[in-house]
Coordinates of C-alpha atoms in Angstrom, one line a residue:
M450 CA 36.4 113.4 61.5
A451 CA 36.8 115.6 58.4
P452 CA 39.2 114.3 55.8
R453 CA 42.6 115.9 55.6
K454 CA 43.4 118.0 52.6
P455 CA 46.6 116.8 50.9
D456 CA 49.7 118.9 51.2
K457 CA 50.9 120.3 47.8
D458 CA 54.3 118.9 48.5
G459 CA 53.1 115.5 49.8
K460 CA 53.7 112.2 47.9
I461 CA 50.5 111.2 46.0
V462 CA 50.5 107.8 44.5
I463 CA 48.0 106.7 41.8
I464 CA 47.6 103.0 41.2
G465 CA 46.4 102.4 37.7
A466 CA 47.2 104.2 34.4
S467 CA 43.5 103.9 33.5
P468 CA 41.7 106.9 31.9
F469 CA 40.4 108.0 35.3
G470 CA 43.9 107.5 36.9
L471 CA 45.6 109.5 34.2
S472 CA 43.0 112.2 34.3
T473 CA 43.4 112.5 38.1
A474 CA 47.2 112.9 37.8
L475 CA 46.8 115.7 35.2
H476 CA 44.3 117.6 37.3
L477 CA 46.4 117.2 40.5
A478 CA 49.4 118.7 38.6
A479 CA 47.2 121.5 37.3
R480 CA 46.2 122.4 40.9
G481 CA 49.8 122.6 42.0
Y482 CA 50.6 119.2 43.5
K483 CA 54.2 118.5 42.9
D484 CA 55.0 114.9 43.8
I485 CA 52.7 112.6 41.8
T486 CA 53.6 109.0 40.7
I487 CA 51.5 106.6 38.7
F488 CA 52.0 102.8 39.1
D489 CA 50.7 100.3 36.6
K490 CA 51.6 96.6 35.9
R491 CA 51.3 97.3 32.2
S492 CA 54.3 98.6 30.3
Q493 CA 54.2 101.8 28.4
S494 CA 54.2 99.9 25.1
D495 CA 51.1 98.0 26.4
L496 CA 49.4 101.3 26.7
T497 CA 50.6 103.1 23.5
D498 CA 51.4 100.4 21.0
L499 CA 48.5 100.0 18.5
S500 CA 49.5 96.4 17.7
K501 CA 48.6 95.5 21.3
Q502 CA 45.1 97.1 21.1
T503 CA 42.4 94.8 19.9
I504 CA 40.3 97.8 18.9
P505 CA 42.1 101.0 18.0
Y506 CA 39.1 103.2 18.8
A507 CA 36.8 104.1 21.5
A508 CA 33.4 105.6 20.7
I509 CA 32.1 108.5 22.8
H510 CA 28.8 110.2 22.7
Y511 CA 26.6 112.7 24.6
R512 CA 24.9 111.3 27.7
S513 CA 21.4 112.8 27.5
A514 CA 20.4 111.7 30.9
D515 CA 17.5 113.4 32.6
K516 CA 19.6 115.1 35.2
T517 CA 21.4 118.4 34.4
L518 CA 24.5 117.2 36.2
H519 CA 25.0 114.3 33.8
R520 CA 24.4 116.4 30.7
N521 CA 27.0 119.0 32.0
L522 CA 29.5 116.2 32.4
S523 CA 29.2 115.4 28.7
V524 CA 29.5 119.0 27.6
E525 CA 32.5 119.5 29.9
A526 CA 34.2 116.4 28.5
F527 CA 33.7 117.3 24.8
T528 CA 34.9 120.8 25.5
A529 CA 38.1 119.4 26.9
W530 CA 38.6 116.9 24.0
N531 CA 38.4 119.8 21.5
A532 CA 40.9 121.7 23.7
W533 CA 43.3 118.8 23.6
N534 CA 43.1 118.5 19.8
K535 CA 44.0 122.2 19.6
E536 CA 46.9 121.7 22.0
L537 CA 48.2 119.0 19.7
W538 CA 47.5 120.9 16.4
G539 CA 49.1 124.1 17.8
G540 CA 52.3 122.3 18.7
E541 CA 52.0 123.0 22.4
T542 CA 52.0 119.3 23.3
V543 CA 53.4 116.9 20.6
P544 CA 54.6 113.5 21.9
P545 CA 57.1 111.4 20.1
G546 CA 55.3 109.4 17.3
L547 CA 52.7 112.1 16.7
S548 CA 52.6 115.3 14.8
P549 CA 50.4 118.4 14.8
E550 CA 48.6 116.8 11.8
D551 CA 47.3 114.0 14.0
R552 CA 44.1 113.9 16.0
L553 CA 43.1 112.6 19.4
F554 CA 39.3 112.8 19.0
I555 CA 37.5 112.9 15.7
N556 CA 34.1 114.6 15.9
N557 CA 32.6 112.5 13.2
G558 CA 29.4 111.9 15.2
Y559 CA 27.8 108.9 16.9
F560 CA 24.9 107.2 15.1
Y561 CA 22.1 105.3 16.7
L562 CA 20.7 103.0 13.9
F563 CA 17.2 101.6 14.3
E564 CA 15.2 98.9 12.5
G565 CA 11.9 99.6 10.9
D566 CA 10.3 102.7 9.3
A567 CA 10.2 104.9 12.4
I568 CA 12.5 106.1 15.2
P569 CA 11.1 104.8 18.6
D570 CA 9.0 107.3 20.4
A571 CA 11.2 107.3 23.4
D572 CA 14.2 108.4 21.3
V573 CA 12.3 111.1 19.5
A574 CA 11.1 112.4 22.9
R575 CA 14.7 112.5 24.2
V576 CA 15.8 114.6 21.3
R577 CA 12.8 117.0 21.6
A578 CA 13.5 117.3 25.3
L579 CA 17.1 118.5 24.5
E580 CA 15.6 121.1 22.2
Q581 CA 13.4 122.4 24.9
K582 CA 16.4 122.7 27.2
G583 CA 18.3 124.9 24.6
L584 CA 20.4 122.0 23.3
G585 CA 18.8 121.8 19.8
G586 CA 21.3 120.5 17.3
V587 CA 23.1 118.2 19.7
Q588 CA 21.1 115.1 18.5
L589 CA 19.6 115.1 15.0
L590 CA 16.7 112.9 13.7
T591 CA 17.1 111.5 10.3
T592 CA 13.3 111.9 9.9
D593 CA 13.3 115.6 10.5
L594 CA 14.1 117.7 7.4
G595 CA 15.4 120.6 9.5
H596 CA 17.8 118.3 11.3
V597 CA 19.0 116.7 8.0
S598 CA 19.7 120.2 6.7
S599 CA 21.6 121.1 9.9
A600 CA 23.7 117.9 9.6
N601 CA 24.5 118.6 6.0
S602 CA 25.5 122.2 6.7
R603 CA 27.9 121.0 9.4
M604 CA 29.4 118.3 7.2
F605 CA 28.0 115.3 9.1
H606 CA 26.8 112.2 7.2
I607 CA 23.4 111.7 8.6
D608 CA 22.7 108.6 6.4
P609 CA 26.0 106.8 6.8
F610 CA 24.5 103.4 5.9
R611 CA 23.1 104.9 2.6
R612 CA 19.6 103.7 3.3
E613 CA 17.9 106.2 1.1
E614 CA 20.1 105.2 -1.9
R615 CA 18.6 101.7 -1.5
D616 CA 15.1 102.9 -1.0
K617 CA 15.2 101.7 2.6
A618 CA 13.9 103.5 5.7
D619 CA 16.6 105.7 7.2
S620 CA 15.7 105.6 10.9
G621 CA 18.4 106.9 13.2
V622 CA 19.6 109.6 15.5
L623 CA 23.0 111.4 14.9
D624 CA 24.8 112.6 18.0
S625 CA 26.7 115.6 16.7
L626 CA 28.9 116.0 19.7
G627 CA 30.1 112.4 19.6
G628 CA 32.7 110.7 17.7
T629 CA 35.8 108.5 17.8
V630 CA 38.8 108.5 20.1
L631 CA 42.1 107.2 18.8
I632 CA 43.3 105.2 21.8
E633 CA 47.0 104.9 20.9
N634 CA 47.3 108.7 20.1
V635 CA 45.5 109.6 23.3
Y636 CA 47.7 107.5 25.5
R637 CA 50.8 108.9 23.8
F638 CA 49.5 112.4 24.3
V639 CA 48.4 112.0 27.9
I640 CA 51.6 110.3 29.1
H641 CA 53.8 112.8 27.4
K642 CA 51.7 115.7 28.8
A643 CA 51.9 114.2 32.2
R644 CA 55.7 113.8 32.1
T645 CA 56.1 117.5 31.0
L646 CA 54.1 118.4 34.1
G647 CA 56.5 116.4 36.3
I648 CA 54.3 113.4 36.9
K649 CA 56.4 110.2 37.3
F650 CA 55.5 106.7 36.0
I651 CA 56.6 103.3 37.3
L652 CA 55.2 100.9 34.7
G653 CA 55.4 97.2 33.9
P654 CA 56.0 94.1 35.9
P655 CA 57.4 93.7 38.4
E656 CA 58.1 97.3 39.5
G657 CA 54.7 98.7 38.6
A658 CA 52.6 95.9 39.9
V659 CA 51.2 96.8 43.3
E660 CA 50.7 93.7 45.5
K661 CA 50.2 95.1 49.0
I662 CA 49.1 98.2 50.7
E663 CA 50.7 98.9 54.1
H664 CA 48.6 100.6 56.8
T665 CA 49.2 102.2 60.2
G666 CA 47.3 100.9 63.2
R667 CA 43.9 102.3 63.8
G668 CA 43.6 105.4 65.8
T669 CA 41.3 106.1 68.7
D670 CA 38.7 107.1 66.1
G671 CA 39.0 103.7 64.4
V672 CA 40.5 105.2 61.3
R673 CA 43.9 104.2 59.8
D674 CA 46.2 105.6 57.2
V675 CA 47.9 104.1 54.2
K676 CA 51.6 104.6 54.7
G677 CA 53.0 102.8 51.7
L678 CA 52.7 100.2 49.0
R679 CA 54.7 97.1 48.1
T680 CA 55.3 96.2 44.4
R681 CA 56.1 92.8 42.9
D682 CA 59.8 93.4 42.9
G683 CA 59.8 93.6 46.7
K684 CA 60.2 97.3 47.0
T685 CA 58.2 99.5 49.4
H686 CA 57.1 103.0 48.3
D687 CA 56.0 105.4 51.0
L688 CA 53.2 107.9 50.4
D689 CA 51.0 110.6 51.9
N690 CA 47.9 110.0 49.8
A691 CA 46.8 107.2 47.5
V692 CA 44.3 107.0 44.7
W693 CA 43.2 103.5 43.6
A694 CA 42.4 103.7 39.9
S695 CA 42.9 100.1 38.8
E696 CA 40.3 97.5 38.1
D697 CA 42.1 95.0 40.3
S698 CA 40.8 94.5 43.8
I699 CA 42.3 96.6 46.5
P700 CA 44.5 94.3 48.7
N701 CA 42.9 93.6 52.1
I702 CA 39.9 95.9 51.5
T703 CA 36.5 94.9 50.3
S704 CA 35.2 97.5 47.8
P705 CA 32.8 97.9 44.8
L706 CA 35.6 96.3 42.7
D707 CA 34.7 93.0 44.3
T708 CA 31.2 92.9 42.9
T709 CA 30.0 89.6 41.5
A710 CA 28.1 91.2 38.6
T711 CA 29.5 90.4 35.2
R712 CA 30.1 92.7 32.4
S713 CA 28.8 92.0 28.9
I714 CA 30.7 89.8 26.5
E715 CA 32.0 91.4 23.3
T716 CA 32.7 89.6 20.1
T717 CA 34.3 91.6 17.4
A718 CA 35.0 90.9 13.7
V719 CA 36.8 92.8 11.0
V720 CA 36.4 93.5 7.3
R721 CA 39.6 94.6 5.5
I722 CA 38.8 97.5 3.3
P723 CA 41.1 97.8 0.2
T724 CA 43.0 101.1 -0.1
D725 CA 41.9 101.6 -3.7
G726 CA 38.3 102.3 -4.6
E727 CA 35.3 104.0 -3.1
L728 CA 35.0 101.9 0.0
W729 CA 38.2 103.4 1.4
E730 CA 36.7 106.9 1.4
Q731 CA 33.2 105.8 2.3
F732 CA 34.4 104.3 5.6
S733 CA 37.1 106.8 6.5
P734 CA 36.8 108.5 9.9
D735 CA 35.8 111.8 8.1
N736 CA 32.9 110.1 6.3
F737 CA 31.7 107.4 8.6
P738 CA 30.8 107.7 12.3
S739 CA 31.0 105.4 15.3
W740 CA 27.6 103.7 15.7
E741 CA 25.4 101.3 17.6
H742 CA 22.3 99.2 16.7
K743 CA 20.2 97.7 19.4
L744 CA 18.8 94.3 18.6
R745 CA 15.1 93.7 19.2
N746 CA 14.2 90.7 21.2
E747 CA 17.8 89.9 22.1
Q748 CA 17.8 90.9 25.8
G749 CA 19.7 94.1 25.4
A750 CA 22.3 92.9 22.8
V751 CA 23.9 95.8 20.9
L752 CA 25.8 95.8 17.6
F753 CA 28.5 98.5 17.4
G754 CA 31.2 99.7 15.1
F755 CA 33.7 102.3 14.0
P756 CA 35.1 103.8 10.9
R757 CA 38.0 102.0 9.3
D758 CA 41.4 102.6 10.7
E759 CA 44.6 103.5 8.8
A760 CA 45.2 99.8 8.0
G761 CA 41.8 99.5 6.5
H762 CA 40.3 97.5 9.4
L763 CA 36.5 98.1 9.6
I764 CA 35.6 96.6 13.0
I765 CA 32.0 95.5 13.8
G766 CA 31.1 94.0 17.2
I767 CA 28.3 92.7 19.3
R768 CA 27.9 93.3 23.0
A769 CA 25.6 90.9 25.0
T770 CA 25.1 89.7 28.5
A771 CA 26.5 86.3 29.3
G772 CA 23.2 84.5 29.4
P773 CA 21.6 84.7 25.9
N774 CA 22.6 82.4 23.0
I775 CA 23.7 85.5 21.1
A776 CA 26.6 85.9 23.5
R777 CA 28.1 82.7 22.1
E778 CA 30.9 83.3 19.6
D779 CA 29.4 81.5 16.7
A780 CA 25.9 83.0 17.2
A781 CA 27.4 86.5 17.5
T782 CA 29.4 86.2 14.3
D783 CA 26.3 85.0 12.5
R784 CA 24.4 88.0 13.7
I785 CA 27.1 90.3 12.5
K786 CA 26.9 88.7 9.0
I787 CA 23.1 89.2 9.0
F788 CA 23.6 92.9 9.9
I789 CA 26.1 93.3 7.1
A790 CA 23.8 91.8 4.5
E791 CA 21.0 94.2 5.5
F792 CA 22.9 97.4 6.2
L793 CA 26.3 97.2 4.5
P794 CA 25.6 95.0 1.4
E795 CA 28.4 96.8 -0.5
L796 CA 30.9 94.9 1.5
K797 CA 29.5 91.6 0.2
V798 CA 29.2 92.9 -3.3
A799 CA 32.9 93.8 -3.2
G800 CA 33.7 90.3 -2.2
L801 CA 35.0 91.3 1.3
G802 CA 34.8 88.6 3.9
L803 CA 34.4 88.8 7.7
E804 CA 37.3 87.7 9.9
K805 CA 36.9 86.9 13.6
L806 CA 38.9 89.4 15.7
S807 CA 38.3 88.6 19.4
T808 CA 35.9 87.6 22.0
S809 CA 36.3 89.1 25.5
S810 CA 35.8 87.1 28.6
P811 CA 33.1 88.5 30.9
G812 CA 34.8 90.9 33.3
K813 CA 33.3 92.5 36.4
A814 CA 30.8 95.3 36.1
Y815 CA 31.1 97.7 39.0
P816 CA 29.5 101.1 39.5
R817 CA 31.3 104.3 39.1
T818 CA 32.8 105.3 42.4
I819 CA 34.8 108.5 43.2
D820 CA 35.0 108.5 47.0
R821 CA 37.2 108.0 50.0
V822 CA 37.5 104.4 51.3
P823 CA 35.7 104.3 54.6
G824 CA 37.9 103.8 57.6
V825 CA 41.0 105.0 55.7
N826 CA 42.1 108.7 55.9
N827 CA 44.2 108.9 52.8
L828 CA 42.9 106.4 50.3
L829 CA 40.5 107.2 47.4
L830 CA 38.8 104.8 45.0
V831 CA 38.3 105.9 41.4
A832 CA 36.6 103.2 39.4
D833 CA 34.2 102.7 36.6
A834 CA 33.1 99.7 34.5
S835 CA 29.4 100.4 34.1
I836 CA 29.0 102.0 30.6
P837 CA 31.3 100.9 27.7
G838 CA 33.4 103.8 26.5
E839 CA 32.3 106.2 29.2
E840 CA 35.7 106.2 30.9
F841 CA 37.3 107.5 27.6
L842 CA 34.5 110.1 27.2
L843 CA 35.4 111.6 30.6
L844 CA 39.2 111.2 30.4
P845 CA 40.1 114.9 29.9
S846 CA 37.8 116.2 32.6
I847 CA 36.8 113.7 35.3
G848 CA 40.1 114.2 37.2
G849 CA 38.9 117.6 38.4
H850 CA 36.1 116.0 40.2
V851 CA 38.4 113.4 41.7
V852 CA 40.7 116.1 43.1
D853 CA 37.6 117.9 44.5
V854 CA 36.9 114.8 46.6
L855 CA 40.6 114.3 47.5
E856 CA 40.6 117.9 48.8
G857 CA 37.7 117.2 51.1
G858 CA 34.6 117.6 49.0
A859 CA 31.8 115.2 48.5
P860 CA 31.3 113.4 45.2
A861 CA 29.7 115.8 42.6
V862 CA 27.1 113.1 41.8
E863 CA 25.5 111.2 44.7
A864 CA 25.7 107.9 42.9
W865 CA 29.5 108.2 42.8
G866 CA 29.6 107.7 46.5
W867 CA 31.0 104.6 48.2
K868 CA 28.5 101.7 48.0
S869 CA 28.1 99.8 51.3
G870 CA 28.2 96.1 51.2
S871 CA 24.9 95.6 53.0
S872 CA 22.6 98.1 51.2
G873 CA 24.4 98.8 48.0
K874 CA 23.4 102.5 48.4
P875 CA 25.8 105.4 48.5
T876 CA 27.2 106.2 51.9
T877 CA 28.0 109.8 51.2
K878 CA 25.9 112.6 49.9
P879 CA 27.0 115.4 47.6
E880 CA 27.4 119.0 48.6
P881 CA 24.7 121.4 47.3
G882 CA 25.5 123.6 44.4
G883 CA 25.7 121.1 41.6
L884 CA 28.6 120.1 39.4
P885 CA 31.9 122.1 39.8
K886 CA 33.7 122.9 36.6
A887 CA 36.9 120.9 35.9
K888 CA 40.0 122.9 36.2
L889 CA 42.3 121.8 33.3

């Protein structure tokens, strides 16, 4: 039985004010859907108050996967980020607490820092492959004089760790499309934009906490409908279509959200940069990129960091699977100190110490899914916890692809299809024709 296309005047409920949930709401409104409500157990201040964010930034960068579809997703997303910046700067959408002088996304680059005297062959090959596909200039090699010249002419800092000044090998790749998302600003902007489009929000416990989904009985075809949801305050909300965009498990339905795979543990620390002196400018968002540094012989552990924020916090973290010793808090902090001594010695020279910020508990790692829930006519799952930061990269654009599925299409990427419990393989296949363009 073919899925029913939602009525433009029908009640559409989105559970979860996640990046994917918010994006879905915006794209639904852009296509003319009039009755959209987002539920979330978090309050608006939980989403928009910087003091409640452990890390104020999200790093985003170009996904140079082998498949054209994945590359197109990245380009589509960055185009949308730049459009949102212009919307803010032009005064078209200016939420309370922001001004047209603020930014949502800073295109200060994303830097892959390597050890040793040479960039790994695989990374060089990836950049050369992009050049052959007409995408030269997207990722720049620090060892290519032409690329260095291109970076300088475009006001990128291709040696952000000042390796050459110290007579050290400068081995890295600068992603010129990438940069830094200001999480607080983005949530303020998106929620305000959504409300101006008529999207409603029910936030915070207990009224925004969804505890039960109510179904109709199964029809002769064995398929049922969601007819409403019950929140923690005891109220029932009827609906015509539902989109589950929360990382919480769907009540009474086994889904990819129930995977037993664990996400990496992140340990973060902070160096407080004084407002006076050269370090303030050196590590500002306009002069210093978001970055990552893969650790050799550490089972996939990655160091990562951001420019300093307005309070002078320079955050450096380490992401590792739960097994290796480096995932322990003390070992992770020691490894960050070793990194600073080698790549950021000016911090030690200035007498700036390292302060522990946080250690995350290992959450669930579930695959990106944008598909209908099998056996339910009007329930869609939108989930992603596979690649850190990826959900923010796609925030402005991914909702268009969600709406495509809601309107009866197949997932644009086969791997986004529902994963069956037995095989773990997608149970749907995409329509031919490649990736549709987001419509926002």
